[in-house]
Coordinates of C-alpha atoms in Angstrom, one line a residue:
Chain Y
X1 CA 0.0 0.0 0.0
X2 CA 2.8 2.3 1.0
X3 CA 4.8 1.4 -2.1
X4 CA 1.9 2.2 -4.5
X5 CA 1.4 5.5 -2.9
X6 CA 5.1 6.4 -3.3
X7 CA 4.9 5.4 -7.0
X8 CA 2.0 7.6 -7.6
X9 CA 4.1 10.6 -6.1
X10 CA 7.0 9.8 -8.4
X11 CA 4.7 9.7 -11.3
X12 CA 3.1 13.0 -10.6
X13 CA 6.5 14.6 -9.9
X14 CA 7.7 13.3 -13.2
X15 CA 4.7 14.5 -15.1
X16 CA 5.0 17.8 -13.5
X17 CA 8.6 18.1 -14.5
X18 CA 7.8 17.1 -18.1
X19 CA 5.1 19.8 -18.2
X20 CA 7.5 22.4 -16.6
X21 CA 10.3 21.5 -19.0
X22 CA 8.0 21.8 -22.0
X23 CA 6.3 25.1 -20.8
X24 CA 9.7 26.7 -20.2
X25 CA 11.2 25.4 -23.4
X26 CA 8.4 26.4 -25.6
X27 CA 7.6 29.7 -24.0
X28 CA 9.4 31.9 -26.6
X29 CA 7.3 30.5 -29.3
X30 CA 4.1 31.2 -27.2
X31 CA 5.4 34.7 -26.4
X32 CA 5.9 35.4 -30.0
X33 CA 2.6 34.2 -30.8
X34 CA 1.1 36.5 -28.3
X35 CA 3.0 39.4 -29.7
X36 CA 1.7 38.7 -33.1
X37 CA -1.9 39.5 -32.2
X38 CA -1.0 42.3 -29.7
X39 CA -1.9 45.9 -30.4
X40 CA 1.5 47.8 -31.3
X41 CA 1.3 50.3 -28.5
X42 CA 1.3 47.5 -25.9
X43 CA 4.2 45.6 -27.3
X44 CA 6.9 47.7 -25.7
X45 CA 5.2 48.1 -22.4
X46 CA 7.1 46.9 -19.5
X47 CA 5.9 44.9 -17.4
X48 CA 4.6 43.0 -20.4
X49 CA 0.8 43.0 -20.9
X50 CA -0.9 39.6 -21.1
X51 CA -4.5 40.6 -21.4
X52 CA -5.7 42.6 -24.3
X53 CA -8.0 42.6 -27.2
X54 CA -6.3 40.5 -30.0
X55 CA -5.9 42.1 -33.4
X56 CA -4.9 40.8 -36.9
X57 CA -3.5 44.1 -37.9
X58 CA 0.1 42.8 -38.0
X59 CA -0.8 40.0 -40.3
X60 CA -2.5 42.5 -42.7
X61 CA 0.5 44.9 -42.5
X62 CA 2.8 42.1 -43.5
X63 CA 1.3 42.5 -47.0
X64 CA 0.6 46.1 -47.1
X65 CA 4.0 47.3 -45.8
X66 CA 6.4 44.5 -46.8
X67 CA 4.6 42.4 -49.4
X68 CA 5.5 39.5 -47.3
X69 CA 3.1 37.0 -48.8
X70 CA 4.8 37.6 -52.0
X71 CA 8.0 36.5 -50.5
X72 CA 6.2 33.4 -49.1
X73 CA 5.3 32.6 -52.8
X74 CA 8.8 33.1 -53.8
X75 CA 9.9 30.6 -51.1
X76 CA 7.4 28.1 -52.2
X77 CA 8.5 28.2 -55.8
X78 CA 12.2 28.0 -55.0
X79 CA 11.8 25.3 -52.4
X80 CA 9.4 23.2 -54.7
X81 CA 11.9 23.5 -57.5
X82 CA 14.8 22.4 -55.5
X83 CA 12.9 19.7 -53.8
X84 CA 11.6 18.4 -57.2
X85 CA 15.2 18.2 -58.7
X86 CA 16.9 16.8 -55.7
X87 CA 14.5 14.2 -55.0
X88 CA 14.1 13.2 -58.7
X89 CA 17.9 13.0 -59.1
X90 CA 18.3 11.6 -55.8
X91 CA 16.1 8.5 -56.5
X92 CA 18.0 7.5 -59.6
X93 CA 21.4 8.2 -57.9
X94 CA 20.5 6.3 -54.8
X95 CA 19.3 3.4 -56.7
X96 CA 22.5 3.1 -58.6
X97 CA 24.5 3.5 -55.4
X98 CA 22.4 0.8 -53.6
X99 CA 21.9 -1.7 -56.1
X100 CA 25.0 -2.0 -58.4
X101 CA 28.6 -2.8 -58.1
X102 CA 31.0 -0.4 -59.4
X103 CA 34.5 1.1 -58.8
X104 CA 34.4 3.6 -55.9
X105 CA 31.2 2.2 -54.3
X106 CA 32.4 3.2 -50.9
X107 CA 34.0 6.4 -51.8
X108 CA 31.2 8.0 -54.0
X109 CA 28.5 8.1 -51.5
X110 CA 30.8 9.9 -49.1
X111 CA 31.9 12.4 -51.8
X112 CA 28.2 13.2 -52.4
X113 CA 27.7 13.7 -48.7
X114 CA 30.7 15.9 -48.3
X115 CA 29.2 18.5 -50.6
X116 CA 26.5 19.1 -47.9
X117 CA 29.3 20.3 -45.5
X118 CA 31.0 22.8 -47.7
X119 CA 31.3 26.4 -46.2
X120 CA 28.7 28.3 -48.4
X121 CA 31.1 31.2 -49.1
X122 CA 33.5 29.1 -50.8
X123 CA 31.0 28.0 -53.3
X124 CA 28.5 30.8 -53.6
X125 CA 31.1 33.6 -54.1
X126 CA 32.2 32.1 -57.4
X127 CA 28.7 31.3 -58.4
X128 CA 27.7 34.9 -57.7
X129 CA 30.5 36.3 -60.0
X130 CA 29.5 33.8 -62.8
X131 CA 25.8 34.4 -62.6
X132 CA 26.4 38.1 -62.3
X133 CA 28.3 38.0 -65.6
X134 CA 25.3 36.4 -67.2
X135 CA 22.8 38.7 -65.5
X136 CA 21.2 35.7 -63.9
X137 CA 21.4 37.0 -60.3
X138 CA 17.9 37.5 -58.8
X139 CA 16.2 34.8 -61.1
X140 CA 14.4 31.8 -59.6
X141 CA 16.3 29.2 -61.6
X142 CA 19.7 30.4 -60.1
X143 CA 18.5 30.2 -56.5
X144 CA 16.9 26.8 -57.2
X145 CA 20.1 25.4 -58.6
X146 CA 22.4 26.9 -55.9
X147 CA 20.1 25.5 -53.3
X148 CA 20.9 22.0 -54.8
X149 CA 24.4 22.2 -53.3
X150 CA 23.3 21.2 -49.8
X151 CA 20.0 19.7 -50.7
X152 CA 21.0 17.3 -53.4
X153 CA 23.7 15.4 -51.4
X154 CA 21.3 15.3 -48.5
X155 CA 18.5 13.8 -50.5
X156 CA 20.9 11.2 -52.2
X157 CA 22.3 10.1 -48.9
X158 CA 19.0 9.7 -47.1
X159 CA 17.4 7.9 -50.0
X160 CA 20.6 5.7 -50.3
X161 CA 19.9 4.6 -46.6
X162 CA 16.1 4.0 -47.2
X163 CA 16.8 1.9 -50.3
X164 CA 19.6 -0.1 -48.6
X165 CA 16.9 -1.0 -46.0
X166 CA 14.8 -2.7 -48.5
X167 CA 15.8 -6.3 -48.8
X168 CA 17.3 -7.3 -52.1
X169 CA 15.4 -10.5 -52.2
X170 CA 12.6 -8.6 -53.5
X171 CA 14.6 -7.4 -56.5
X172 CA 15.7 -10.9 -57.2
X173 CA 12.1 -12.2 -57.0
X174 CA 11.1 -9.6 -59.5
X175 CA 14.0 -10.5 -61.8
X176 CA 13.0 -14.1 -61.8
X177 CA 9.7 -12.8 -63.0
X178 CA 11.4 -11.3 -65.9
X179 CA 11.8 -7.6 -64.9
X180 CA 14.7 -5.5 -66.1
X181 CA 16.7 -3.3 -63.7
X182 CA 14.8 -0.2 -64.3
X183 CA 11.6 -2.1 -64.0
X184 CA 12.7 -3.2 -60.6
X185 CA 13.1 0.3 -59.5
X186 CA 9.9 1.4 -61.0
X187 CA 7.6 -1.5 -60.1
X188 CA 9.2 -2.8 -56.8
X189 CA 11.3 -0.2 -55.2
X190 CA 9.4 3.1 -55.7
X191 CA 6.0 1.8 -54.5
X192 CA 7.9 0.3 -51.3
X193 CA 10.0 3.3 -50.8
X194 CA 7.1 5.8 -51.5
X195 CA 6.7 6.9 -47.8
X196 CA 10.6 7.3 -47.4
X197 CA 10.6 9.4 -50.6
X198 CA 7.9 11.6 -49.2
X199 CA 9.9 12.1 -46.0
X200 CA 13.0 12.9 -48.0
X201 CA 10.9 15.4 -50.0
X202 CA 9.6 17.1 -46.9
X203 CA 13.1 17.5 -45.5
X204 CA 14.4 18.8 -48.7
X205 CA 11.8 21.3 -48.7
X206 CA 12.2 22.4 -45.2
X207 CA 16.0 22.6 -45.6
X208 CA 15.6 24.7 -48.9
X209 CA 12.9 26.9 -47.1
X210 CA 15.3 27.5 -44.3
X211 CA 18.3 28.2 -46.6
X212 CA 19.5 31.8 -45.9
X213 CA 23.0 32.4 -47.1
X214 CA 22.5 31.3 -50.8
X215 CA 19.4 33.5 -51.5
X216 CA 20.8 36.3 -49.5
X217 CA 23.7 36.5 -52.0
X218 CA 21.9 35.5 -55.2
X219 CA 18.7 37.5 -54.8
X220 CA 18.1 41.2 -54.8
X221 CA 14.4 42.3 -54.9
X222 CA 12.3 40.1 -57.3
X223 CA 12.8 36.6 -56.0
X224 CA 13.6 37.3 -52.5
X225 CA 12.5 34.4 -50.3
X226 CA 11.0 34.5 -46.7
X227 CA 14.3 33.9 -44.8
X228 CA 16.0 36.9 -46.6
X229 CA 13.1 39.1 -46.0
X230 CA 13.1 38.2 -42.5
X231 CA 16.7 39.2 -42.0
X232 CA 15.6 42.4 -43.5
X233 CA 13.5 43.2 -40.5
X234 CA 16.8 44.0 -38.9
X235 CA 17.8 46.8 -41.0
X236 CA 14.6 48.3 -42.3
X237 CA 12.0 47.3 -39.7
X238 CA 14.3 47.0 -36.8
X239 CA 11.7 47.7 -34.2
X240 CA 8.5 46.3 -35.8
X241 CA 8.2 43.4 -33.3
X242 CA 4.5 43.0 -34.0
X243 CA 5.3 42.5 -37.7
X244 CA 8.2 40.2 -37.0
X245 CA 6.0 38.0 -34.6
X246 CA 3.2 37.7 -37.2
X247 CA 5.6 36.8 -39.9
X248 CA 7.1 34.2 -37.6
X249 CA 3.7 32.6 -37.1
X250 CA 3.2 32.5 -40.9
X251 CA 6.4 30.5 -41.1
X252 CA 5.4 28.2 -38.2
X253 CA 2.0 27.0 -39.6
X254 CA 3.2 25.0 -42.9
X255 CA 6.1 23.6 -40.5
X256 CA 3.6 22.4 -38.0
X257 CA 1.5 20.6 -40.6
X258 CA 4.6 18.9 -42.1
X259 CA 6.0 17.9 -38.8
X260 CA 2.8 16.1 -37.7
X261 CA 3.2 14.0 -40.9
X262 CA 6.9 13.6 -40.3
X263 CA 7.5 13.2 -36.6
X264 CA 8.5 9.5 -36.7
X265 CA 11.3 10.2 -39.1
X266 CA 12.8 13.5 -37.8
X267 CA 15.7 11.8 -36.1
X268 CA 16.7 10.0 -39.2
X269 CA 16.4 13.0 -41.4
X270 CA 18.3 15.3 -39.3
X271 CA 21.2 12.9 -38.6
X272 CA 21.5 12.0 -42.3
X273 CA 20.3 8.6 -41.6
X274 CA 23.0 7.9 -38.9
X275 CA 20.4 7.3 -36.2
X276 CA 17.4 5.5 -37.3
X277 CA 15.3 6.9 -34.5
Chain I
X1 CA 22.2 -9.0 -66.6
X2 CA 24.7 -8.8 -69.4
X3 CA 28.3 -7.8 -68.2
X4 CA 29.0 -4.9 -70.4
X5 CA 25.8 -3.2 -69.9
X6 CA 25.6 -3.7 -66.2
X7 CA 29.0 -1.9 -65.9
X8 CA 27.9 1.2 -67.8
X9 CA 24.3 1.4 -66.5
X10 CA 25.1 2.5 -62.9
X11 CA 27.4 5.3 -64.2
X12 CA 24.7 6.4 -66.6
X13 CA 22.6 6.9 -63.5
X14 CA 25.2 8.6 -61.3
X15 CA 26.5 10.9 -64.0
X16 CA 23.7 13.4 -63.8
X17 CA 24.0 14.1 -60.0
X18 CA 27.9 13.9 -60.1
X19 CA 27.7 16.5 -63.1
X20 CA 25.3 18.7 -61.1
X21 CA 27.6 18.9 -58.1
X22 CA 30.8 19.2 -60.2
X23 CA 29.4 22.3 -61.9
X24 CA 27.7 23.8 -58.7
X25 CA 30.2 22.5 -56.0
X26 CA 33.6 21.5 -57.2
X27 CA 34.1 24.0 -60.1
X28 CA 33.2 27.0 -57.9
X29 CA 35.6 25.6 -55.3
X30 CA 38.4 25.5 -57.8
X31 CA 37.5 29.0 -58.9
X32 CA 37.6 30.0 -55.4
X33 CA 41.2 28.6 -55.0
X34 CA 42.3 30.7 -57.9
X35 CA 40.6 33.8 -56.7
X36 CA 42.2 33.5 -53.2
X37 CA 45.7 33.9 -54.9
X38 CA 44.5 37.1 -56.7
X39 CA 43.5 40.7 -55.6
X40 CA 40.1 41.6 -56.9
X41 CA 37.9 44.2 -55.6
X42 CA 34.4 44.6 -57.1
X43 CA 34.3 48.1 -55.8
X44 CA 37.1 49.1 -57.9
X45 CA 37.0 46.7 -61.0
X46 CA 39.4 49.0 -63.0
X47 CA 42.2 47.7 -61.0
X48 CA 41.5 44.2 -62.5
X49 CA 42.4 40.9 -61.2
X50 CA 46.1 40.6 -60.2
X51 CA 48.0 37.7 -59.0
X52 CA 49.3 38.3 -55.5
X53 CA 50.4 34.8 -54.4
X54 CA 49.8 34.3 -50.6
X55 CA 49.1 37.9 -49.8
X56 CA 45.5 37.4 -49.2
X57 CA 46.2 34.7 -46.7
X58 CA 48.8 36.6 -44.9
X59 CA 46.4 39.6 -44.7
X60 CA 43.7 37.6 -43.1
X61 CA 46.2 36.3 -40.5
X62 CA 46.9 39.9 -39.4
X63 CA 44.4 42.7 -39.8
X64 CA 45.3 43.8 -43.3
X65 CA 41.8 43.9 -44.4
X66 CA 38.7 46.0 -43.5
X67 CA 37.2 43.6 -41.0
X68 CA 38.9 45.0 -38.0
X69 CA 39.6 41.5 -36.6
X70 CA 42.3 39.1 -37.7
X71 CA 41.6 35.5 -38.5
X72 CA 43.2 34.0 -35.3
X73 CA 41.0 36.2 -33.2
X74 CA 37.9 35.3 -35.1
X75 CA 39.0 31.7 -34.9
X76 CA 39.1 32.0 -31.1
X77 CA 35.7 33.6 -31.0
X78 CA 34.4 30.8 -33.2
X79 CA 35.9 28.1 -30.9
X80 CA 34.1 29.7 -27.9
X81 CA 30.8 29.8 -29.8
X82 CA 31.4 26.2 -31.0
X83 CA 32.2 25.1 -27.5
X84 CA 29.5 26.7 -25.7
X85 CA 26.8 25.5 -28.1
X86 CA 28.0 22.0 -28.2
X87 CA 28.3 21.9 -24.4
X88 CA 24.9 23.3 -23.9
X89 CA 23.2 21.2 -26.6
X90 CA 24.8 17.9 -25.5
X91 CA 24.3 18.7 -21.8
X92 CA 20.7 19.8 -21.9
X93 CA 19.8 17.3 -24.7
X94 CA 21.2 14.4 -22.5
X95 CA 19.5 15.5 -19.3
X96 CA 16.2 15.8 -21.1
X97 CA 16.6 12.5 -23.0
X98 CA 17.3 10.8 -19.5
X99 CA 14.4 12.5 -18.1
X100 CA 12.0 11.4 -20.8
X101 CA 13.3 7.9 -21.1
X102 CA 11.8 6.9 -17.8
X103 CA 8.8 4.6 -17.7
X104 CA 6.3 7.3 -17.2
X105 CA 6.2 8.8 -20.5
X106 CA 2.8 8.6 -21.8
X107 CA 1.7 11.6 -23.7
X108 CA 5.3 12.2 -24.8
X109 CA 4.6 11.4 -28.5
X110 CA 2.3 14.5 -28.9
X111 CA 4.6 16.7 -26.8
X112 CA 7.5 15.4 -29.1
X113 CA 5.9 17.1 -32.1
X114 CA 5.8 20.5 -30.4
X115 CA 9.4 20.1 -29.1
X116 CA 10.7 19.7 -32.6
X117 CA 9.5 23.1 -33.8
X118 CA 12.6 25.2 -32.9
X119 CA 15.1 23.0 -35.0
X120 CA 12.8 23.0 -38.0
X121 CA 12.2 26.7 -37.9
X122 CA 14.5 28.8 -40.2
X123 CA 17.6 29.8 -38.1
X124 CA 16.8 33.4 -39.3
X125 CA 13.3 33.3 -37.6
X126 CA 14.8 31.7 -34.5
X127 CA 17.4 34.7 -34.3
X128 CA 14.7 37.3 -34.6
X129 CA 12.6 35.7 -31.9
X130 CA 15.5 35.8 -29.6
X131 CA 16.6 39.3 -30.6
X132 CA 13.1 40.1 -29.4
X133 CA 13.5 38.2 -26.1
X134 CA 16.9 40.0 -25.5
X135 CA 15.7 43.6 -25.8
X136 CA 16.9 45.4 -22.7
X137 CA 13.9 47.4 -21.6
X138 CA 10.8 45.3 -22.6
X139 CA 12.4 41.9 -23.5
X140 CA 10.8 39.0 -21.8
X141 CA 14.1 37.7 -20.3
X142 CA 15.0 40.9 -18.6
X143 CA 11.3 41.0 -17.4
X144 CA 11.7 37.6 -15.8
X145 CA 15.2 38.6 -14.3
X146 CA 13.9 41.7 -12.8
X147 CA 10.7 40.0 -11.4
X148 CA 13.1 37.4 -9.4
X149 CA 15.3 40.4 -8.4
X150 CA 18.3 39.7 -10.6
X151 CA 20.2 42.4 -12.5
X152 CA 19.1 42.6 -16.1
X153 CA 22.0 42.5 -18.4
X154 CA 22.2 44.5 -21.8
X155 CA 22.2 41.3 -23.7
X156 CA 23.2 42.4 -27.0
X157 CA 25.2 45.7 -26.1
X158 CA 28.0 43.9 -24.1
X159 CA 30.6 41.7 -25.7
X160 CA 30.5 38.8 -23.3
X161 CA 26.7 38.9 -23.1
X162 CA 26.4 39.1 -26.8
X163 CA 28.3 35.9 -27.2
X164 CA 26.2 34.3 -24.4
X165 CA 23.1 35.5 -26.3
X166 CA 24.3 33.8 -29.5
X167 CA 25.0 30.6 -27.7
X168 CA 21.7 30.5 -25.8
X169 CA 19.7 31.0 -29.0
X170 CA 21.7 28.2 -30.9
X171 CA 21.3 25.9 -27.8
X172 CA 17.5 26.6 -27.7
X173 CA 17.3 25.9 -31.5
X174 CA 19.1 22.6 -31.4
X175 CA 18.2 21.0 -28.1
X176 CA 15.6 18.9 -29.9
X177 CA 18.3 17.5 -32.1
X178 CA 20.5 16.2 -29.4
X179 CA 17.4 15.2 -27.4
X180 CA 15.9 13.1 -30.1
X181 CA 19.0 11.4 -31.1
X182 CA 20.1 10.6 -27.6
X183 CA 16.5 9.5 -26.6
X184 CA 16.6 7.2 -29.7
X185 CA 19.9 5.8 -28.4
X186 CA 18.9 5.4 -24.8
X187 CA 15.6 3.6 -25.7
X188 CA 17.6 1.3 -28.0
X189 CA 19.7 0.0 -24.9
X190 CA 18.6 -3.7 -24.4
X191 CA 16.6 -4.1 -21.2
X192 CA 18.8 -6.9 -20.0
X193 CA 21.7 -4.5 -19.5
X194 CA 19.8 -2.5 -16.9
X195 CA 18.6 -5.8 -15.3
X196 CA 22.2 -7.0 -15.2
X197 CA 23.2 -3.8 -13.5
X198 CA 20.4 -4.3 -10.9
X199 CA 21.7 -7.8 -10.1
X200 CA 25.1 -6.4 -9.7
X201 CA 23.9 -3.8 -7.4
X202 CA 25.4 -1.0 -9.7
X203 CA 24.9 2.7 -8.4
X204 CA 23.4 5.5 -10.5
X205 CA 26.9 6.7 -11.5
X206 CA 28.0 3.2 -12.5
X207 CA 25.0 2.7 -14.5
X208 CA 25.6 5.9 -16.4
X209 CA 29.3 5.3 -16.9
X210 CA 29.1 1.6 -17.9
X211 CA 25.8 1.3 -19.7
X212 CA 24.5 4.6 -20.7
X213 CA 27.8 6.1 -22.1
X214 CA 29.0 3.2 -24.1
X215 CA 25.5 2.5 -25.7
X216 CA 25.0 6.1 -26.6
X217 CA 28.6 6.9 -27.7
X218 CA 27.6 6.7 -31.4
X219 CA 24.8 9.2 -30.9
X220 CA 27.1 11.7 -29.2
X221 CA 29.6 11.4 -32.1
X222 CA 26.9 12.1 -34.6
X223 CA 25.7 15.0 -32.8
X224 CA 29.1 16.6 -32.3
X225 CA 30.2 15.9 -35.9
X226 CA 27.1 17.4 -37.6
X227 CA 26.5 20.3 -35.2
X228 CA 30.3 21.0 -35.1
X229 CA 30.7 21.3 -38.8
X230 CA 27.5 23.4 -39.2
X231 CA 28.6 25.8 -36.4
X232 CA 31.9 26.4 -38.1
X233 CA 30.2 27.1 -41.4
X234 CA 26.8 28.8 -41.0
X235 CA 26.4 32.5 -39.9
X236 CA 22.6 32.7 -39.8
X237 CA 22.3 33.3 -36.1
X238 CA 25.2 35.7 -35.7
X239 CA 24.0 37.7 -38.8
X240 CA 20.5 38.1 -37.4
X241 CA 21.1 38.5 -33.7
X242 CA 24.3 40.4 -33.3
X243 CA 25.5 41.3 -36.7
X244 CA 29.0 40.5 -35.4
X245 CA 28.9 43.0 -32.8
X246 CA 29.1 44.9 -30.5
X247 CA 32.2 46.0 -32.3
X248 CA 33.7 42.7 -33.6
X249 CA 33.0 40.6 -30.3
X250 CA 30.8 38.1 -32.1
X251 CA 32.4 38.2 -35.6
X252 CA 32.7 34.4 -36.1
X253 CA 34.4 33.0 -39.2
X254 CA 31.5 32.5 -41.6
X255 CA 30.2 36.0 -40.7
X256 CA 33.6 37.6 -41.6
X257 CA 33.8 35.6 -44.8
X258 CA 30.4 37.1 -45.7
X259 CA 31.3 40.5 -44.9
X260 CA 34.6 40.3 -46.9
X261 CA 32.9 39.1 -50.0
X262 CA 29.5 40.8 -50.0
X263 CA 29.8 44.0 -47.8
X264 CA 33.5 45.0 -48.8
X265 CA 33.5 43.2 -52.0
X266 CA 37.0 42.0 -51.5
X267 CA 36.6 38.8 -53.4
X268 CA 40.3 37.7 -53.1
X269 CA 40.3 38.1 -49.5
X270 CA 36.9 36.5 -49.1
X271 CA 38.1 33.4 -51.0
X272 CA 41.2 33.1 -48.9
X273 CA 39.0 33.3 -45.8
X274 CA 36.7 30.6 -47.3
X275 CA 39.7 28.3 -47.8
X276 CA 40.9 28.8 -44.3
X277 CA 37.3 27.8 -43.0
X278 CA 37.3 24.8 -45.3
X279 CA 40.7 23.7 -43.9
X280 CA 39.4 24.2 -40.3
X281 CA 36.5 22.0 -41.1
X282 CA 38.9 19.4 -42.4
X283 CA 40.9 19.6 -39.4
X284 CA 37.8 19.2 -37.2
X285 CA 36.6 16.1 -39.1
X286 CA 40.1 14.6 -39.1
X287 CA 40.7 15.0 -35.5
X288 CA 37.3 13.7 -34.7
X289 CA 37.9 10.6 -36.8
X290 CA 41.4 10.1 -35.0
X291 CA 39.6 10.4 -31.5
X292 CA 37.2 7.8 -32.7
X293 CA 40.0 5.5 -33.8
X294 CA 42.1 5.8 -30.7
X295 CA 39.4 4.9 -28.2
X296 CA 37.3 2.2 -29.8
X297 CA 35.7 0.8 -26.6
X298 CA 34.3 2.0 -23.4
X299 CA 34.7 5.9 -24.1

């Protein structure tokens, strides 16, 4: 009887500590969420105001003052383009890496991955000079291509791991039934790997969406994505905290939707497959 | 599968991706190497591109360029930043993972989704959220500090506090990463290990030292390697939160390289800087792999 009571206390303490941990940890997000609907004149008040009539003005100003939703559209176009190319190329490449024997079979996957860890300046500086010469700076295609530098190696590597997890017996069975190699990829592996491909695509999308340095250098005004616009809050809108918070909330919504789909695979994606999670 | 065809086919499939990365990655890298040996200012293109040998590298080592901070000093700042962030992320991540790996973790699944948000948010967004938190007069942090009666620092206006601010924001963003990786590792420890420890009457420290650490070693290494490289090469948070300041107190390497190339348009200097960073990343990875090899068991 006594022991059961003790267990219950332990459980309550643990649950409370979990809740405390989460509350403290996620408080900055809640605070910014609150600021997003707070009237401007109350934002800078000290001590902070917690009770007020919520407003949507900041979300409207995002468009009227900064054309923020246009930047969101730019980000969508760029990230979709990068995701499409890197997952498409990634599947073919990962299939070759996973299912064939060739010289450099251990070296080539690592070479692919190493591109993900290049310091961006070393690569983007020459790209900037070249693209500028051809007057291509500030176009979608250039940003999409440059975003491939980190995203494509990531997609290849992750898909490579996913395909390696699919037993080869399945391929062999299909070959016995008369399938060619590409048929095996198309008819057997792709359907089985479909969820993994979706996961890879979502990660590629998020990483491309979050990319800052590359578009900072390669865009000027027309195709500026969300991240670069966001950093611009610093210079032009230094003290517009309401607008900043509203924009942060806009960025949070699609993310939240994706994560709910993704949450089982987050560890694998973020560790480049090193931990299966 | 005919022999000749099956040799060519994999390469046919590999070539597109290899070509893309050669054109977008390797070729620019070689171009950068060439640029690093030349003086080239976009502000004064009439001077043209002149070969200067190792001068750009020498200039970055002293202060012979417009940054106002030499490479060694910036390297020192970067190492402080790196060390602080890694310590915070691994330390808090481990604590949280141990706390949440207990038996009473119903409801964790739904909370986990919420917990992942910071690391999936764009670093630029995270940076701005924290810049808001750090505001001196109305920032939330200082409000909390004043409420409990502690002195409220000028987070972004003092060199030491600015570095601490950067580290805190980065740790906040990446705790979920180390937490999730370590949690996965801890949950994968076979139950019989703990039972054996129980039978042997092992204390808390012994369980931690002889079961937890060896079984989670791989996870620690993954975290340190991935985060370490990214902390050396990414400038998003310093750019947004402190912009290298006050003065040059948070001018970490990637930020300096950006400033040289795209604020001062000193292309040659920026390329040299980029190569020094590349070398640093290589040293980090090689050191790391050697440490791995030297202590194969019971780390």
